[in-house]
């Protein structure tokens, strides 16, 4: 299929495709670095302001929630590139299962005979997932306001972050005082940090994501067709260099009930955090209504990270449902008191289902019926 003059190209492609696991993290890092840009050190004065605001946030949040404060973790005000580098594998739970499904790509029935290219295709699955993992974190670095704004528990660490240039842009875009946005961001990050410190929260997310990916079915027919038609190794290199083109070659579907479980989890976590931030910050943030409206609108806007997960894995996080989560928390507390709402944190089974987010009475009947009256 290819001549000897292609030997150099084969060698380059072979090196690029090498991976020791289901995800080519070396490739992911290179993609992330190219998207996140160069490190831009944060002004020490601004960094110190954020840390002081985080201490204020700790005190204010302690007054409105019974969630225990974890071991104090210094808030990390950071730039996009540094956040991306330190969170490269923080969201691996979202991509590694896909890599495992694609790692046996060359063993799929009907796989075309690609001759000399066959040696490179065994690691093609990890390379594709690595490229998408890098793209995902690279896009997150430009959009997320902090760890809280990913809506996803980090797997590698529990360090609190705010991404300073993104919060600055958020303030400018909506014409809101920077000092208020900084306090609001610190409140959100501290609230999220406390939620993540609940001993079963991360484990529960892993369980739900694992159950979801167990039902994922991947259609690689478009990819197989693309590979069959390749007559030049440069075509494979170009395909790997165009993340959107590569993503479009693989389609996924999954069980709707398992997806609903994941959506309920993220909606409640974000909704509860929204409630805590409002309660803790309303007296200090004159523009909190404007800030919340802007943030909720932002959750409804197209997001490349979510688009990738939906197309490549069938995983639609639907972060706009956080509004349902906050309303649920407000109604439960109003009807049955804060102690009733705090029952959620006693066990993962007490979390509301997706339907219960808009039916707190149904949640009461399932979780609190023996202790409260309707």
Short mmCIF file of C-alpha atoms in Angstrom, two decimals:
data_model
loop_
_atom_site.label_atom_id
_atom_site.label_comp_id
_atom_site.label_asym_id
_atom_site.label_seq_id
_atom_site.Cartn_x
_atom_site.Cartn_y
_atom_site.Cartn_z
CA UNK A 1 0.00 0.00 0.00
CA UNK A 2 2.85 2.39 0.87
CA UNK A 3 6.38 2.69 -0.44
CA UNK A 4 9.70 2.85 1.37
CA UNK A 5 9.66 6.63 1.12
CA UNK A 6 6.86 6.57 3.71
CA UNK A 7 9.11 4.98 6.34
CA UNK A 8 9.80 8.30 8.07
CA UNK A 9 6.11 9.10 8.27
CA UNK A 10 5.38 5.67 9.70
CA UNK A 11 8.01 6.20 12.38
CA UNK A 12 6.56 9.59 13.35
CA UNK A 13 3.03 8.26 13.47
CA UNK A 14 4.08 5.17 15.41
CA UNK A 15 5.74 7.31 18.09
CA UNK A 16 2.72 9.58 18.30
CA UNK A 17 0.37 6.64 18.77
CA UNK A 18 2.31 4.86 21.51
CA UNK A 19 0.40 4.38 24.77
CA UNK A 20 0.64 2.02 27.73
CA UNK A 21 -3.04 2.21 28.64
CA UNK A 22 -6.54 2.96 27.36
CA UNK A 23 -5.73 6.68 26.98
CA UNK A 24 -2.67 8.17 25.32
CA UNK A 25 -1.95 10.75 28.04
CA UNK A 26 1.24 11.95 26.36
CA UNK A 27 -0.80 13.02 23.36
CA UNK A 28 -3.47 14.45 25.66
CA UNK A 29 -0.89 16.65 27.39
CA UNK A 30 0.42 18.00 24.10
CA UNK A 31 -3.08 18.85 22.90
CA UNK A 32 -3.97 20.51 26.20
CA UNK A 33 -0.79 22.60 26.18
CA UNK A 34 -1.49 23.83 22.67
CA UNK A 35 -5.03 24.88 23.61
CA UNK A 36 -4.47 26.28 27.10
CA UNK A 37 -1.62 28.55 26.02
CA UNK A 38 1.40 29.72 27.94
CA UNK A 39 1.40 30.17 31.74
CA UNK A 40 0.56 33.71 32.83
CA UNK A 41 1.53 34.27 36.47
CA UNK A 42 -1.20 35.75 38.63
CA UNK A 43 -0.58 39.14 40.20
CA UNK A 44 0.47 38.34 43.80
CA UNK A 45 -1.86 41.05 45.11
CA UNK A 46 -4.82 39.47 43.33
CA UNK A 47 -3.82 35.99 44.51
CA UNK A 48 -3.64 37.18 48.12
CA UNK A 49 -7.04 38.85 47.78
CA UNK A 50 -8.56 35.55 46.64
CA UNK A 51 -7.03 33.70 49.58
CA UNK A 52 -8.38 36.26 52.03
CA UNK A 53 -11.80 36.00 50.40
CA UNK A 54 -11.63 32.22 50.75
CA UNK A 55 -11.20 32.61 54.51
CA UNK A 56 -14.24 34.90 54.58
CA UNK A 57 -16.13 32.31 52.54
CA UNK A 58 -15.24 29.55 55.01
CA UNK A 59 -16.72 31.54 57.89
CA UNK A 60 -19.85 32.53 55.99
CA UNK A 61 -20.50 29.02 54.69
CA UNK A 62 -20.00 27.47 58.12
CA UNK A 63 -22.89 29.61 59.30
CA UNK A 64 -25.38 28.29 56.73
CA UNK A 65 -24.57 24.59 56.26
CA UNK A 66 -23.86 21.63 58.50
CA UNK A 67 -21.39 20.15 56.04
CA UNK A 68 -18.16 19.72 57.98
CA UNK A 69 -15.18 21.76 56.90
CA UNK A 70 -12.48 19.49 55.46
CA UNK A 71 -8.84 19.88 56.29
CA UNK A 72 -8.19 23.48 55.28
CA UNK A 73 -6.93 23.64 51.73
CA UNK A 74 -5.37 26.87 50.54
CA UNK A 75 -7.29 28.29 47.59
CA UNK A 76 -5.24 28.20 44.39
CA UNK A 77 -5.84 31.31 42.25
CA UNK A 78 -4.31 30.23 38.96
CA UNK A 79 -4.04 30.85 35.24
CA UNK A 80 -5.45 28.67 32.49
CA UNK A 81 -2.27 26.84 31.55
CA UNK A 82 -1.35 25.98 35.13
CA UNK A 83 -4.85 24.76 35.94
CA UNK A 84 -4.87 22.60 32.80
CA UNK A 85 -1.46 21.08 33.59
CA UNK A 86 -2.46 20.28 37.17
CA UNK A 87 -5.83 18.83 36.14
CA UNK A 88 -4.80 16.89 33.04
CA UNK A 89 -6.10 13.59 34.44
CA UNK A 90 -8.55 14.93 37.02
CA UNK A 91 -11.49 13.97 34.81
CA UNK A 92 -10.10 10.66 33.56
CA UNK A 93 -13.21 8.85 34.83
CA UNK A 94 -15.02 10.41 31.86
CA UNK A 95 -12.60 9.20 29.19
CA UNK A 96 -10.80 6.05 30.35
CA UNK A 97 -13.87 3.80 29.91
CA UNK A 98 -14.08 4.99 26.30
CA UNK A 99 -10.43 4.16 25.79
CA UNK A 100 -11.02 0.66 27.11
CA UNK A 101 -13.87 0.18 24.66
CA UNK A 102 -11.78 1.41 21.73
CA UNK A 103 -8.50 -0.27 22.69
CA UNK A 104 -9.55 -3.43 20.88
CA UNK A 105 -10.30 -1.54 17.70
CA UNK A 106 -8.24 -3.80 15.47
CA UNK A 107 -10.07 -6.88 16.74
CA UNK A 108 -13.49 -5.66 15.68
CA UNK A 109 -15.25 -7.95 13.23
CA UNK A 110 -15.12 -6.46 9.79
CA UNK A 111 -11.95 -4.48 10.44
CA UNK A 112 -10.41 -3.81 7.03
CA UNK A 113 -7.04 -5.25 6.07
CA UNK A 114 -4.81 -2.18 6.09
CA UNK A 115 -1.52 -3.87 5.44
CA UNK A 116 1.48 -1.95 6.78
CA UNK A 117 -0.76 0.48 8.61
CA UNK A 118 -2.09 -2.31 10.84
CA UNK A 119 0.81 -2.02 13.29
CA UNK A 120 -0.23 1.54 14.05
CA UNK A 121 -3.94 0.91 14.47
CA UNK A 122 -3.74 -1.13 17.67
CA UNK A 123 -3.08 2.07 19.66
CA UNK A 124 -5.44 4.17 17.53
CA UNK A 125 -8.22 4.00 20.13
CA UNK A 126 -6.01 5.33 22.96
CA UNK A 127 -4.72 8.04 20.62
CA UNK A 128 -8.21 9.18 19.67
CA UNK A 129 -9.31 9.26 23.31
CA UNK A 130 -6.09 10.99 24.35
CA UNK A 131 -6.64 13.66 21.74
CA UNK A 132 -10.18 14.21 22.93
CA UNK A 133 -9.16 14.17 26.61
CA UNK A 134 -6.58 16.85 25.87
CA UNK A 135 -9.09 18.88 23.91
CA UNK A 136 -11.64 18.61 26.72
CA UNK A 137 -9.25 19.90 29.40
CA UNK A 138 -7.93 22.57 27.04
CA UNK A 139 -11.43 23.91 26.46
CA UNK A 140 -12.22 23.67 30.18
CA UNK A 141 -9.18 25.83 30.92
CA UNK A 142 -10.66 28.65 28.87
CA UNK A 143 -14.21 28.33 30.18
CA UNK A 144 -14.31 27.02 33.75
CA UNK A 145 -14.34 29.65 36.48
CA UNK A 146 -12.95 27.22 39.03
CA UNK A 147 -13.10 23.58 40.02
CA UNK A 148 -16.75 24.17 40.97
CA UNK A 149 -17.61 25.20 37.42
CA UNK A 150 -16.73 21.82 35.93
CA UNK A 151 -19.66 20.23 37.78
CA UNK A 152 -17.52 17.08 38.08
CA UNK A 153 -15.51 15.72 41.04
CA UNK A 154 -11.78 15.73 40.37
CA UNK A 155 -10.25 12.28 40.69
CA UNK A 156 -6.60 13.16 41.32
CA UNK A 157 -6.82 15.73 44.10
CA UNK A 158 -9.13 17.77 46.30
CA UNK A 159 -7.40 21.12 45.89
CA UNK A 160 -9.66 24.17 45.46
CA UNK A 161 -8.95 26.35 42.42
CA UNK A 162 -10.25 29.51 40.82
CA UNK A 163 -9.14 30.39 37.28
CA UNK A 164 -8.49 34.10 37.62
CA UNK A 165 -8.55 35.26 33.96
CA UNK A 166 -11.85 33.46 33.37
CA UNK A 167 -13.46 35.08 36.41
CA UNK A 168 -12.13 38.45 35.21
CA UNK A 169 -13.68 37.87 31.78
CA UNK A 170 -16.97 36.83 33.40
CA UNK A 171 -17.04 40.09 35.37
CA UNK A 172 -16.25 42.18 32.28
CA UNK A 173 -18.73 40.38 30.03
CA UNK A 174 -21.60 41.09 32.44
CA UNK A 175 -20.50 44.47 33.73
CA UNK A 176 -20.24 43.32 37.35
CA UNK A 177 -17.74 44.61 39.88
CA UNK A 178 -14.62 42.42 39.97
CA UNK A 179 -14.54 42.36 43.77
CA UNK A 180 -18.03 40.89 43.93
CA UNK A 181 -17.20 38.26 41.31
CA UNK A 182 -14.07 37.31 43.23
CA UNK A 183 -15.98 36.82 46.47
CA UNK A 184 -18.72 34.92 44.67
CA UNK A 185 -16.10 32.68 43.02
CA UNK A 186 -14.41 32.03 46.36
CA UNK A 187 -17.77 31.19 47.97
CA UNK A 188 -18.59 28.74 45.19
CA UNK A 189 -15.22 27.04 45.34
CA UNK A 190 -15.34 26.66 49.13
CA UNK A 191 -18.89 25.28 48.94
CA UNK A 192 -17.90 22.79 46.23
CA UNK A 193 -14.79 21.81 48.21
CA UNK A 194 -16.95 20.96 51.23
CA UNK A 195 -19.40 18.92 49.20
CA UNK A 196 -16.56 16.95 47.63
CA UNK A 197 -15.23 16.25 51.15
CA UNK A 198 -18.34 14.22 52.04
CA UNK A 199 -16.84 10.76 52.31
CA UNK A 200 -19.08 9.02 49.80
CA UNK A 201 -19.56 11.72 47.15
CA UNK A 202 -16.63 10.93 44.86
CA UNK A 203 -17.21 7.20 45.19
CA UNK A 204 -20.86 7.64 44.31
CA UNK A 205 -19.97 9.59 41.18
CA UNK A 206 -17.57 6.84 40.12
CA UNK A 207 -20.30 4.23 40.66
CA UNK A 208 -22.80 6.18 38.56
CA UNK A 209 -20.35 6.88 35.75
CA UNK A 210 -19.21 3.25 35.71
CA UNK A 211 -22.80 2.03 35.51
CA UNK A 212 -23.44 4.51 32.70
CA UNK A 213 -20.42 3.45 30.65
CA UNK A 214 -21.34 -0.20 31.09
CA UNK A 215 -24.33 0.55 28.86
CA UNK A 216 -22.49 2.65 26.28
CA UNK A 217 -22.42 1.21 22.78
CA UNK A 218 -19.96 2.72 20.32
CA UNK A 219 -20.58 2.81 16.58
CA UNK A 220 -17.27 2.89 14.72
CA UNK A 221 -18.67 2.24 11.24
CA UNK A 222 -17.82 5.75 10.02
CA UNK A 223 -14.28 5.40 11.38
CA UNK A 224 -13.88 2.01 9.73
CA UNK A 225 -15.03 3.48 6.45
CA UNK A 226 -12.55 6.32 6.76
CA UNK A 227 -9.67 3.93 7.48
CA UNK A 228 -10.63 1.66 4.59
CA UNK A 229 -10.35 4.56 2.17
CA UNK A 230 -6.92 5.73 3.33
CA UNK A 231 -4.20 5.55 0.72
CA UNK A 232 -1.58 7.71 2.43
CA UNK A 233 -0.26 7.64 6.02
CA UNK A 234 -0.52 11.43 6.07
CA UNK A 235 -4.30 11.03 6.01
CA UNK A 236 -4.17 9.31 9.40
CA UNK A 237 -1.95 12.08 10.77
CA UNK A 238 -4.35 14.73 9.47
CA UNK A 239 -7.30 12.91 11.00
CA UNK A 240 -5.60 12.80 14.39
CA UNK A 241 -4.76 16.48 14.07
CA UNK A 242 -8.38 17.49 13.54
CA UNK A 243 -10.11 16.74 16.85
CA UNK A 244 -13.58 17.68 15.64
CA UNK A 245 -13.26 15.49 12.54
CA UNK A 246 -12.09 12.55 14.64
CA UNK A 247 -14.90 13.00 17.15
CA UNK A 248 -17.46 12.96 14.37
CA UNK A 249 -16.27 9.55 13.21
CA UNK A 250 -17.44 7.84 16.40
CA UNK A 251 -21.00 7.85 17.72
CA UNK A 252 -22.20 6.52 21.06
CA UNK A 253 -25.48 5.66 22.73
CA UNK A 254 -26.29 4.67 26.30
CA UNK A 255 -29.11 3.67 28.62
CA UNK A 256 -31.38 6.63 29.41
CA UNK A 257 -31.94 5.58 33.03
CA UNK A 258 -28.22 5.41 33.78
CA UNK A 259 -27.78 8.82 32.16
CA UNK A 260 -30.58 10.20 34.34
CA UNK A 261 -28.75 8.97 37.45
CA UNK A 262 -25.64 10.94 36.48
CA UNK A 263 -27.67 14.04 35.63
CA UNK A 264 -29.50 13.89 38.96
CA UNK A 265 -26.20 13.70 40.83
CA UNK A 266 -24.60 16.69 39.11
CA UNK A 267 -27.82 18.74 39.23
CA UNK A 268 -28.23 18.25 42.97
CA UNK A 269 -24.56 18.92 43.74
CA UNK A 270 -24.57 22.16 41.76
CA UNK A 271 -28.02 23.20 42.97
CA UNK A 272 -27.11 22.66 46.61
CA UNK A 273 -23.92 24.69 46.13
CA UNK A 274 -25.93 27.50 44.52
CA UNK A 275 -28.24 27.60 47.54
CA UNK A 276 -25.33 27.68 49.98
CA UNK A 277 -23.60 30.48 48.07
CA UNK A 278 -26.77 32.57 47.99
CA UNK A 279 -27.37 32.11 51.72
CA UNK A 280 -23.75 32.81 52.61
CA UNK A 281 -23.20 35.71 50.25
CA UNK A 282 -26.48 37.60 49.91
CA UNK A 283 -25.55 40.19 52.56
CA UNK A 284 -22.12 40.80 51.03
CA UNK A 285 -23.01 40.72 47.34
CA UNK A 286 -25.42 43.51 46.28
CA UNK A 287 -25.41 42.15 42.71
CA UNK A 288 -25.96 38.51 43.58
CA UNK A 289 -29.17 38.34 41.53
CA UNK A 290 -27.32 39.58 38.43
CA UNK A 291 -24.42 37.22 39.08
CA UNK A 292 -26.70 34.21 39.47
CA UNK A 293 -28.73 35.11 36.38
CA UNK A 294 -25.55 35.42 34.31
CA UNK A 295 -24.19 32.14 35.65
CA UNK A 296 -27.41 30.23 35.05
CA UNK A 297 -27.57 31.61 31.50
CA UNK A 298 -23.99 30.48 31.00
CA UNK A 299 -24.96 26.93 31.95
CA UNK A 300 -27.47 26.84 29.09
CA UNK A 301 -24.98 28.00 26.46
CA UNK A 302 -23.22 25.55 24.11
CA UNK A 303 -20.11 24.11 25.71
CA UNK A 304 -17.53 22.21 23.65
CA UNK A 305 -16.66 19.93 26.55
CA UNK A 306 -20.27 18.86 26.97
CA UNK A 307 -20.70 18.54 23.21
CA UNK A 308 -17.71 16.18 23.05
CA UNK A 309 -19.01 14.02 25.91
CA UNK A 310 -22.47 13.86 24.37
CA UNK A 311 -21.29 12.89 20.89
CA UNK A 312 -18.35 10.69 21.81
CA UNK A 313 -19.86 8.99 24.87
CA UNK A 314 -23.59 9.72 24.82
CA UNK A 315 -23.09 11.59 28.12
CA UNK A 316 -25.18 14.77 28.33
CA UNK A 317 -24.51 16.40 31.70
CA UNK A 318 -27.23 19.04 31.12
CA UNK A 319 -25.86 21.49 33.68
CA UNK A 320 -28.89 23.75 33.29
CA UNK A 321 -30.70 21.27 35.56
CA UNK A 322 -28.80 22.84 38.46
CA UNK A 323 -31.75 25.24 38.68
CA UNK A 324 -33.99 22.25 39.46
CA UNK A 325 -31.48 21.15 42.10
CA UNK A 326 -31.54 24.53 43.83
CA UNK A 327 -35.35 24.70 43.73
CA UNK A 328 -35.53 21.21 45.20
CA UNK A 329 -33.25 22.21 48.08
CA UNK A 330 -35.26 25.37 48.75
CA UNK A 331 -38.58 23.51 48.79
CA UNK A 332 -37.37 20.69 51.03
CA UNK A 333 -35.93 23.18 53.53
CA UNK A 334 -39.08 25.30 53.46
CA UNK A 335 -41.47 22.35 53.87
CA UNK A 336 -39.57 20.15 56.32
CA UNK A 337 -36.61 22.17 57.55
CA UNK A 338 -32.86 22.18 57.04
CA UNK A 339 -32.47 18.93 58.97
CA UNK A 340 -34.58 17.19 56.33
CA UNK A 341 -32.39 18.55 53.54
CA UNK A 342 -29.27 17.47 55.41
CA UNK A 343 -30.53 13.88 55.33
CA UNK A 344 -29.25 13.77 51.75
CA UNK A 345 -25.67 13.77 53.02
CA UNK A 346 -26.18 10.77 55.28
CA UNK A 347 -26.14 8.22 52.46
CA UNK A 348 -25.93 8.21 48.65
CA UNK A 349 -29.33 6.52 48.45
CA UNK A 350 -30.86 9.67 49.92
CA UNK A 351 -29.94 11.79 46.92
CA UNK A 352 -32.96 12.76 44.82
CA UNK A 353 -33.54 11.05 41.51
CA UNK A 354 -33.95 13.12 38.37
CA UNK A 355 -37.74 13.01 38.63
CA UNK A 356 -37.63 13.82 42.35
CA UNK A 357 -35.75 17.04 41.67
CA UNK A 358 -39.09 18.44 40.52
CA UNK A 359 -41.10 16.33 42.99
CA UNK A 360 -39.83 16.95 46.53
CA UNK A 361 -42.96 15.35 47.98
CA UNK A 362 -42.04 12.15 46.16
CA UNK A 363 -38.55 12.35 47.62
CA UNK A 364 -40.07 12.89 51.07
CA UNK A 365 -42.21 9.79 50.66
CA UNK A 366 -39.17 7.71 49.77
CA UNK A 367 -36.62 9.08 52.24
CA UNK A 368 -38.43 10.82 55.09
CA UNK A 369 -41.90 9.28 55.23
CA UNK A 370 -41.34 7.62 58.60
CA UNK A 371 -40.21 10.85 60.20
CA UNK A 372 -42.22 13.68 58.64
CA UNK A 373 -45.74 14.30 57.51
CA UNK A 374 -46.72 15.54 54.11
#
